[in-house]
PDB file of C-alpha atoms in Angstrom:
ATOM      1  CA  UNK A   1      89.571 102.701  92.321  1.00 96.00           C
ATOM      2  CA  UNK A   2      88.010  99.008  92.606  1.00 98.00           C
ATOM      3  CA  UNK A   3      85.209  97.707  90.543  1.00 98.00           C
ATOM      4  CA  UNK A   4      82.286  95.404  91.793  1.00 98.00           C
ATOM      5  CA  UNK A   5      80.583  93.331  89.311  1.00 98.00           C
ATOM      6  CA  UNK A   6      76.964  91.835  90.345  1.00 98.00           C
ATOM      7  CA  UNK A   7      76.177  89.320  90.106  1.00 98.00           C
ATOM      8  CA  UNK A   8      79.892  87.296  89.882  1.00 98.00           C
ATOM      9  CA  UNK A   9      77.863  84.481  88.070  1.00 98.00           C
ATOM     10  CA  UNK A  10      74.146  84.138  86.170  1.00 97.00           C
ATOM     11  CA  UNK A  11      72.675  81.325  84.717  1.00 97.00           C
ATOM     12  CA  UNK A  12      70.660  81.892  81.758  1.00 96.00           C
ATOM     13  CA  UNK A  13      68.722  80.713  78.355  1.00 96.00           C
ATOM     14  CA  UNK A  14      69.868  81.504  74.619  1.00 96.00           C
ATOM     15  CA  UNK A  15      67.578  84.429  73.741  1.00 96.00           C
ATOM     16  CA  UNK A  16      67.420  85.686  77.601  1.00 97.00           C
ATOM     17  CA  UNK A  17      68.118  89.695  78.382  1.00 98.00           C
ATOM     18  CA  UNK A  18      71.035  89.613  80.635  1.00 97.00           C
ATOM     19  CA  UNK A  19      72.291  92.562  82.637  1.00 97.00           C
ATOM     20  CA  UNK A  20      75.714  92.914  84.609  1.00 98.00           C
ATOM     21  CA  UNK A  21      76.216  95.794  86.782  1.00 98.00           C
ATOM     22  CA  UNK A  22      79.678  97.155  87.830  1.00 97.00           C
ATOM     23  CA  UNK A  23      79.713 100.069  90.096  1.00 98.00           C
ATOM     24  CA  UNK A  24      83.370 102.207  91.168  1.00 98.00           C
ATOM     25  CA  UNK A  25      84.361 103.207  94.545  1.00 98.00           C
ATOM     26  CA  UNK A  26      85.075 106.728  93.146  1.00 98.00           C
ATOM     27  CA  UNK A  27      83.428 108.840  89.705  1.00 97.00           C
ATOM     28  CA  UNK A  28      85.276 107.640  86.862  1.00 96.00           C
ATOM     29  CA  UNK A  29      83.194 110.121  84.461  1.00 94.00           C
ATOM     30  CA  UNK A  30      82.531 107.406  81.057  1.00 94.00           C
ATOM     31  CA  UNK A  31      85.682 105.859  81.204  1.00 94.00           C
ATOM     32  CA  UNK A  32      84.910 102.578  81.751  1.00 96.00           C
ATOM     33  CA  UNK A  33      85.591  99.696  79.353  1.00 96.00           C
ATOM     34  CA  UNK A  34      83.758  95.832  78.958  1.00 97.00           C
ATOM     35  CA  UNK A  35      85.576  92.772  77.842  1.00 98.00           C
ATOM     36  CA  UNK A  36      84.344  89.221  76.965  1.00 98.00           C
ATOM     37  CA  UNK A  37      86.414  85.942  77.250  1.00 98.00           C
ATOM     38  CA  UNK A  38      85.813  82.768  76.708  1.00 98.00           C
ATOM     39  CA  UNK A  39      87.632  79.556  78.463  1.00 96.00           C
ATOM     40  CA  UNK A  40      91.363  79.674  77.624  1.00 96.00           C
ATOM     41  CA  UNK A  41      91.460  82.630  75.476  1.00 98.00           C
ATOM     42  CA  UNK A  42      92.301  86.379  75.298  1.00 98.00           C
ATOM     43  CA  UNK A  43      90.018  88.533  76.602  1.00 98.00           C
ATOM     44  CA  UNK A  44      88.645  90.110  73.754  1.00 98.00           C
ATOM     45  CA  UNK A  45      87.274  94.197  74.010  1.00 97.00           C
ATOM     46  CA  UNK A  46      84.019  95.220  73.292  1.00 97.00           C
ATOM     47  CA  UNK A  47      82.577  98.538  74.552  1.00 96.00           C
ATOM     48  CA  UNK A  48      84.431 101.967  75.424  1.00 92.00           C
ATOM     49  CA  UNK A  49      82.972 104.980  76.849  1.00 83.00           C
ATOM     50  CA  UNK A  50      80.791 103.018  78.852  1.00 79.00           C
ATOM     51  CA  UNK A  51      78.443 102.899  75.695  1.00 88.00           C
ATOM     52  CA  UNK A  52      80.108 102.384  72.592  1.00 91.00           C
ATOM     53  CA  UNK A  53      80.277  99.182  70.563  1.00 94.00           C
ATOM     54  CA  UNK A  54      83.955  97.906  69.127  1.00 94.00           C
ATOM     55  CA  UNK A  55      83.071  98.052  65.305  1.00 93.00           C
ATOM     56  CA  UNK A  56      82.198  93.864  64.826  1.00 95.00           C
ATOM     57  CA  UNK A  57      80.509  93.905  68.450  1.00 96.00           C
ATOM     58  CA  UNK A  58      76.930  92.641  67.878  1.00 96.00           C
ATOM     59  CA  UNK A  59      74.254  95.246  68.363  1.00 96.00           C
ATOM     60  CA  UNK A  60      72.160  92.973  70.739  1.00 97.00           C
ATOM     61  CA  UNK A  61      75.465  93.909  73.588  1.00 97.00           C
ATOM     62  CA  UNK A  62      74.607  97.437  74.806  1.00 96.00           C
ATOM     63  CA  UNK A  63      76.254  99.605  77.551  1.00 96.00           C
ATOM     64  CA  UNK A  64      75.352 102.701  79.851  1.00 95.00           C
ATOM     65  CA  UNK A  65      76.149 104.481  82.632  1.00 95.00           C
ATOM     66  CA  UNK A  66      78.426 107.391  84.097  1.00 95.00           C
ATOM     67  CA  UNK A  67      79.953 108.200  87.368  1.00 96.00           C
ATOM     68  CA  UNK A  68      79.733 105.111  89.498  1.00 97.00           C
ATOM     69  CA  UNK A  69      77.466 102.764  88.114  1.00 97.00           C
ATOM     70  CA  UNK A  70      77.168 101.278  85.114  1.00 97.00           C
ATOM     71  CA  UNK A  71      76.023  97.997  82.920  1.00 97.00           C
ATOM     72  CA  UNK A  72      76.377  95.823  80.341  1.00 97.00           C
ATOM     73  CA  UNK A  73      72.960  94.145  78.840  1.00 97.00           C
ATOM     74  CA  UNK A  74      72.833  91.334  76.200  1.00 97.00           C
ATOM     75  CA  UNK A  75      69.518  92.084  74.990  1.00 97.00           C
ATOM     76  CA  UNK A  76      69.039  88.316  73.068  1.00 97.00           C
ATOM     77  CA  UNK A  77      71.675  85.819  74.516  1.00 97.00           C
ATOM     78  CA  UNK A  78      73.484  83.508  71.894  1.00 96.00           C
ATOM     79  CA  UNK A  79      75.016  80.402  72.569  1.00 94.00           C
ATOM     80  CA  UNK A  80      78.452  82.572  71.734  1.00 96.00           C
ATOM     81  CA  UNK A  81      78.107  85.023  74.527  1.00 97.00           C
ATOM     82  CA  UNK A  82      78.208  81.998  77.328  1.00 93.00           C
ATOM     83  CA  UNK A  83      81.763  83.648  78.593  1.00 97.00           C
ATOM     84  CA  UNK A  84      82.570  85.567  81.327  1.00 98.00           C
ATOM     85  CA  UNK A  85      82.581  89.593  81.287  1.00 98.00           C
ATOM     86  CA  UNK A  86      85.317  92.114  82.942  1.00 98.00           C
ATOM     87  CA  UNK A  87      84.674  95.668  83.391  1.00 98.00           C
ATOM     88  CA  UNK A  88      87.634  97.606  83.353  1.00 98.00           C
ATOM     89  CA  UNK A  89      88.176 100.941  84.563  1.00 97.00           C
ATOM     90  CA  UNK A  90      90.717 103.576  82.704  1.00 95.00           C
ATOM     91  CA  UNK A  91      90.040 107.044  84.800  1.00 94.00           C
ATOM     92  CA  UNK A  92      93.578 106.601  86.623  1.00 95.00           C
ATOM     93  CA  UNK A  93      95.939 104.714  87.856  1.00 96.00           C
ATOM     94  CA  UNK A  94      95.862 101.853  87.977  1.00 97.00           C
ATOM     95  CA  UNK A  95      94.004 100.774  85.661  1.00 96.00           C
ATOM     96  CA  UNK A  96      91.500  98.025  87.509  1.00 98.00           C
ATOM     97  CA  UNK A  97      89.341  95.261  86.620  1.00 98.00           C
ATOM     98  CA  UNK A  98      86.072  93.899  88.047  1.00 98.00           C
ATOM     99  CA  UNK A  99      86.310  90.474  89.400  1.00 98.00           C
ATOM    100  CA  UNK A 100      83.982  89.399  86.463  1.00 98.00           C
ATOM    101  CA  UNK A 101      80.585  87.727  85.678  1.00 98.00           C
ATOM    102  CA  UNK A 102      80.780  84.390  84.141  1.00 98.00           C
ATOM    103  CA  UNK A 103      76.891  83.787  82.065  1.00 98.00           C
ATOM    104  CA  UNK A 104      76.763  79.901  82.128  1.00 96.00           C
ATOM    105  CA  UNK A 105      74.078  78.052  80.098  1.00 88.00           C
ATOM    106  CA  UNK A 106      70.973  77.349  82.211  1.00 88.00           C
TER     107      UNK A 106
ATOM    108  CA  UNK B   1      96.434  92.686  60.492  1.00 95.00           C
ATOM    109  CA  UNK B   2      96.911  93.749  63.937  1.00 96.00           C
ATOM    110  CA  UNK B   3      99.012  91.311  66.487  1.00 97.00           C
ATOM    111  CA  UNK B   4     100.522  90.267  69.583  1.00 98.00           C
ATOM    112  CA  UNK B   5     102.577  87.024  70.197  1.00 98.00           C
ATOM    113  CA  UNK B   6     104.244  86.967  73.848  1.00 98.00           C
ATOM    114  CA  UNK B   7     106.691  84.176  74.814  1.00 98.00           C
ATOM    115  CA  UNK B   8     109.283  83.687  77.241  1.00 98.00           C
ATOM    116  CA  UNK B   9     107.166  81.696  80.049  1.00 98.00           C
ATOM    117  CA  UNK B  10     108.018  78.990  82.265  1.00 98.00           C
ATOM    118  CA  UNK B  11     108.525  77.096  85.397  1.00 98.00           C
ATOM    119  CA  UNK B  12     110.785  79.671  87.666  1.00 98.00           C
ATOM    120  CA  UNK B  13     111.667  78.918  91.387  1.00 98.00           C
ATOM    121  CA  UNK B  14     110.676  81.155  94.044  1.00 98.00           C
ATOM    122  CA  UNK B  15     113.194  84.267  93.844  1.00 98.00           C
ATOM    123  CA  UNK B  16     114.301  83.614  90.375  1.00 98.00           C
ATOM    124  CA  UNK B  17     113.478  86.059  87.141  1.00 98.00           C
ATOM    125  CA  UNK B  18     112.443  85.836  84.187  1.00 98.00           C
ATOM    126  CA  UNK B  19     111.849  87.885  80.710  1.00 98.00           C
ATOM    127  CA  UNK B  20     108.527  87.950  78.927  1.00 98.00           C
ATOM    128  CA  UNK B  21     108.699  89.579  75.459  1.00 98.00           C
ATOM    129  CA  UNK B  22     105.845  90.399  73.263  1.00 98.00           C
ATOM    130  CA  UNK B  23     106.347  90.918  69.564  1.00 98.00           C
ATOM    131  CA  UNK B  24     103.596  93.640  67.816  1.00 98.00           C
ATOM    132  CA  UNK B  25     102.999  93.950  63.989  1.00 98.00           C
ATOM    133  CA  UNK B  26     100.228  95.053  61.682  1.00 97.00           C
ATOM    134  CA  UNK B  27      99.983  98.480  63.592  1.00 97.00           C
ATOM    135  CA  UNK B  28     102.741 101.618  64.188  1.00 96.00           C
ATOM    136  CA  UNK B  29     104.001 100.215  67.437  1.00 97.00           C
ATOM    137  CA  UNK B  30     106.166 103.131  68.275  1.00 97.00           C
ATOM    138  CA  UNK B  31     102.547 105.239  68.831  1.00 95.00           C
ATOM    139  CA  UNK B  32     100.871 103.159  71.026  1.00 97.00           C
ATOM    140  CA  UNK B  33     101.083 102.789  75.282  1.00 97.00           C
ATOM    141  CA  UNK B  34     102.176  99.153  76.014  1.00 98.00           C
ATOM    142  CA  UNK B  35     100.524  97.179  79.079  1.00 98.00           C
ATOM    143  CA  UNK B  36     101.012  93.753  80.974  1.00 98.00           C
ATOM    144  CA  UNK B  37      97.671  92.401  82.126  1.00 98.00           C
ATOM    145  CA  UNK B  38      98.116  88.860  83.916  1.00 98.00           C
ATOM    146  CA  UNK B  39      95.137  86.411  84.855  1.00 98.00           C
ATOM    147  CA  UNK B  40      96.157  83.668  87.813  1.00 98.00           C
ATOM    148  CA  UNK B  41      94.408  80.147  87.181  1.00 97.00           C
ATOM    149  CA  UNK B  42      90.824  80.593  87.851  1.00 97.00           C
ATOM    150  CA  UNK B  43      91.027  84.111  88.729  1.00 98.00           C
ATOM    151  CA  UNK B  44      89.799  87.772  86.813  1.00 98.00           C
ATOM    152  CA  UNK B  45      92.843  90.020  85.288  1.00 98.00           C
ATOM    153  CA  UNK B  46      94.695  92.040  86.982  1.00 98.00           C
ATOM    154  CA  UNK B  47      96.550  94.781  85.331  1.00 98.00           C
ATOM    155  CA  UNK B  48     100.149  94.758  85.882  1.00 98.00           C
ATOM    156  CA  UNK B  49     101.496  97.855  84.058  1.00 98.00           C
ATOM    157  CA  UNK B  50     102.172 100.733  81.369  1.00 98.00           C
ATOM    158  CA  UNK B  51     104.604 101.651  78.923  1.00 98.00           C
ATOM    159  CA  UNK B  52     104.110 105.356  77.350  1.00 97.00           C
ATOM    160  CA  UNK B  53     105.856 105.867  74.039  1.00 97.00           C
ATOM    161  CA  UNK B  54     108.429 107.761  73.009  1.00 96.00           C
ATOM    162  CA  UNK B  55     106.262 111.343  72.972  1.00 96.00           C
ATOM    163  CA  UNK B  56     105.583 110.751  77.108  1.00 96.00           C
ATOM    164  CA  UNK B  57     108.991 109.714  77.497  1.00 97.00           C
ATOM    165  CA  UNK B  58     108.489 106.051  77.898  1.00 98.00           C
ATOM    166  CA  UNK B  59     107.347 106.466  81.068  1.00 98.00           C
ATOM    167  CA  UNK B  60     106.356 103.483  83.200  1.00 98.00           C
ATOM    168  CA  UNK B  61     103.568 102.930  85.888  1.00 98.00           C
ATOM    169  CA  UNK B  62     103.131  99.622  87.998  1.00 98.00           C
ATOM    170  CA  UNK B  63     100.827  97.917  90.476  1.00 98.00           C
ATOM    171  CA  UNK B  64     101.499  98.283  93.738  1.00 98.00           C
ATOM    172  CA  UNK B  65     101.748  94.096  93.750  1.00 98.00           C
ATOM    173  CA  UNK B  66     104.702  94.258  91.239  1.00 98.00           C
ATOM    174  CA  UNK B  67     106.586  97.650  91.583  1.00 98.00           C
ATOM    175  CA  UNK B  68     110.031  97.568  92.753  1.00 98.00           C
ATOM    176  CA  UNK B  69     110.615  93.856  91.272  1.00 98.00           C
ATOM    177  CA  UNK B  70     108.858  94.526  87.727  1.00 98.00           C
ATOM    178  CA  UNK B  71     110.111  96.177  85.128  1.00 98.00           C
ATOM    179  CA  UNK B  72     108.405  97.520  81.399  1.00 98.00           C
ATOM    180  CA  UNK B  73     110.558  98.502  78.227  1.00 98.00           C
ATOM    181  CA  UNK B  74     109.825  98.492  74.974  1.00 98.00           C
ATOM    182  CA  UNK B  75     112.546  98.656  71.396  1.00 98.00           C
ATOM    183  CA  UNK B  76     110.474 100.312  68.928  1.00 98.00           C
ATOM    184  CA  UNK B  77     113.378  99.849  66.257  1.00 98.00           C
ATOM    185  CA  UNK B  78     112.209  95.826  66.748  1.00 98.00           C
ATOM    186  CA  UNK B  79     108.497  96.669  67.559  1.00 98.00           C
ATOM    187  CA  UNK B  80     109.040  94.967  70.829  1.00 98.00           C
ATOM    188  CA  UNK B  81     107.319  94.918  74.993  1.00 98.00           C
ATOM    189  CA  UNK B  82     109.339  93.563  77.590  1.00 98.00           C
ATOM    190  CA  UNK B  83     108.205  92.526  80.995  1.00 98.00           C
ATOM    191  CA  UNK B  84     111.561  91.891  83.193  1.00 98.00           C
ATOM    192  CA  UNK B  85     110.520  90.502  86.454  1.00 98.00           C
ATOM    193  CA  UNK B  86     112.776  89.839  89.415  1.00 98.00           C
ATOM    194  CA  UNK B  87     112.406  87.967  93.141  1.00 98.00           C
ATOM    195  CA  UNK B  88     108.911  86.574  91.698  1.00 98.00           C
ATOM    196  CA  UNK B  89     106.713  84.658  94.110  1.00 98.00           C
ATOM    197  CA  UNK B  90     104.650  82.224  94.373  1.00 98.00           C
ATOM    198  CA  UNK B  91     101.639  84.547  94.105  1.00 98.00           C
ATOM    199  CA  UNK B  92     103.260  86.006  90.227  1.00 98.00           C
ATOM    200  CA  UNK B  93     102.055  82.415  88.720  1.00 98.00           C
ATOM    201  CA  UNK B  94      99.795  83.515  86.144  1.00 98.00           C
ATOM    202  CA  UNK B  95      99.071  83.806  82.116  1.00 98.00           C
ATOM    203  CA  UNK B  96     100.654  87.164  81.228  1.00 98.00           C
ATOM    204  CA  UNK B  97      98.863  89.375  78.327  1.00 98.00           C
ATOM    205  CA  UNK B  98     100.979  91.830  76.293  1.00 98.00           C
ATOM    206  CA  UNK B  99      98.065  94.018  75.237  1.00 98.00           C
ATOM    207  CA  UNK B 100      98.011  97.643  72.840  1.00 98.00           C
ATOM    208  CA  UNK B 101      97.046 100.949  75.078  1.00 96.00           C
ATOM    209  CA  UNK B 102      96.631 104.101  73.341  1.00 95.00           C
ATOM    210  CA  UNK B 103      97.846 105.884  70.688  1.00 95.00           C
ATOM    211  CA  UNK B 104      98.805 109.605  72.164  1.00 92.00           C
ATOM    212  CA  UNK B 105     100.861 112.737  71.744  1.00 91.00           C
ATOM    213  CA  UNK B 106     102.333 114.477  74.234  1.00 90.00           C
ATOM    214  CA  UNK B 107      99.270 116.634  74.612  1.00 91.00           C
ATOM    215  CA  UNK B 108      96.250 114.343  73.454  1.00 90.00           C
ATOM    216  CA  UNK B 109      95.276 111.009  72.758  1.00 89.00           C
ATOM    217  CA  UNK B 110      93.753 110.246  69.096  1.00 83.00           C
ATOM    218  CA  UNK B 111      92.745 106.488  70.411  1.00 84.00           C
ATOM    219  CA  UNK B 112      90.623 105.533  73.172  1.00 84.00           C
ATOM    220  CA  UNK B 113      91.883 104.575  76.331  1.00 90.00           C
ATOM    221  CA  UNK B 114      90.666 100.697  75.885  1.00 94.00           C
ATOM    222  CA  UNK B 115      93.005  97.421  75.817  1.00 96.00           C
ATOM    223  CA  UNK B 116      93.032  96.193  72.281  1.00 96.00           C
ATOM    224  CA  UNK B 117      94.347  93.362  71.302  1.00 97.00           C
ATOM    225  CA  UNK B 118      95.465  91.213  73.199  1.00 98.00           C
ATOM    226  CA  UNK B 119      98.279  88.666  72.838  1.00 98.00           C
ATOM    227  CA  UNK B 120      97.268  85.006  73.202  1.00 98.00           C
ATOM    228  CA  UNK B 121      99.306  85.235  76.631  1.00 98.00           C
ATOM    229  CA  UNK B 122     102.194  83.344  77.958  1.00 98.00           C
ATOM    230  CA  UNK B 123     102.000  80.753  81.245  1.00 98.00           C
ATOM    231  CA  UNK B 124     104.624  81.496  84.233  1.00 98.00           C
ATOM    232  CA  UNK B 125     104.751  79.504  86.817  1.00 98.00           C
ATOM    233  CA  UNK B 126     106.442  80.362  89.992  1.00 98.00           C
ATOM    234  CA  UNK B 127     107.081  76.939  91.713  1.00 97.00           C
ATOM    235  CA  UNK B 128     110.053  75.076  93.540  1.00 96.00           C
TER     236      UNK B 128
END
């Protein structure tokens, strides 16, 4: 199954709404996972289920979507969140990434 | 607290092997799935492969990119991951991520099926 990610980079402000899209090639019902990392560290997990927060995950990060397409919004960027964001997928084997969406300060 | 600490990385030559370990505490290790993700310089993560536990038989699934010169085990009695990898190329230079998978029985899982956490990761670079 491959993930695209849209766009691969966005420039934006602290306190912009941001929204990445990554869409399957095949249904992967909810199971689809979001990671964050930042320049020389671990990617760090977020949201499962498409839609659910990791307890500690700020409330402004949000996610939706089923089948094929789905997104990840920032509803208030922080200076924090400048990083670059993986979808992952975790229907079957094996278990792919997007190619990622790096947010860079405008 | 839960943790990962890989090590084993270095400069290999072109054919060579090498043995990453990754060393797991603050959580019942012997539970969880196991996976290798690895991230080349400047590139997104790839996933490399799986470990079940001992309830699924410790059974192992790879990328196509890797099987046949990878291999995944894991000693619970040291709450260890191993990534043996043989005839590595060029193309294997990357940070490799030891990272916690699931916690499941042999009929259900009572975790989700996310990556979390993740080791700091540990550099290999495939070079003569």
């Amino acid at each position: 199954i491959q993930l695209t990610q849209s766009p691969s980079s966005l420039s934006a402000s602290v306190g912009d709404r941001v929204t990445i899209t990554c869409r399957a090639s095949q249904g992967i019902s909810s199971y689809l996972a979001w990671y964050q990392q930042k320049p020389g560290k671990a990617p760090k997990f977020l949201i499962y289920a498409a839609s659910t927060l990791q307890s500690g995950v700020p409330s402004r990060f949000s996610g939706s979507g089923s089948g094929t397409d789905f997104t990840l919004t920032i509803s208030s960027l922080q200076p924090e969140d400048f990083a670059t964001y993986y979808c992952q997928q975790l229907n079957s084997y094996p278990l792919t990434f997007g190619g990622g969406t790096k947010v860079e300060i405008k | 607290e839960v943790q990962l600490a890989e090590s084993g990385g270095g400069l290999v030559q072109p054919g060579g092997s090498l043995r990453l370990s990754c060393a797991a505490s603050g959580f019942t290790f012997s539970d969880h799935y196991m996976d290798w993700v690895r991230q080349a310089p400047g590139k997104g993560l790839e996933w490399v492969g799986r470990i079940t536990n001992k309830a699924n038989s410790y059974t192992t699934t790879y990328a196509a990119s890797v099987k046949g010169r990878f291999t995944i085990s894991r000693d619970d009695s040291k709450n260890s991951l191993y990534l043996q990898m043989n005839s590595l190329k060029t193309e294997d230079t990357a940070v490799y991520y030891c990272t916690r998978g699931p916690y499941c029985s042999s009929t259900t899982c009572y975790s989700g099926r996310w990556f979390d956490p993740w080791g700091q990761g540990t550099l290999v670079t495939v070079s003569s």
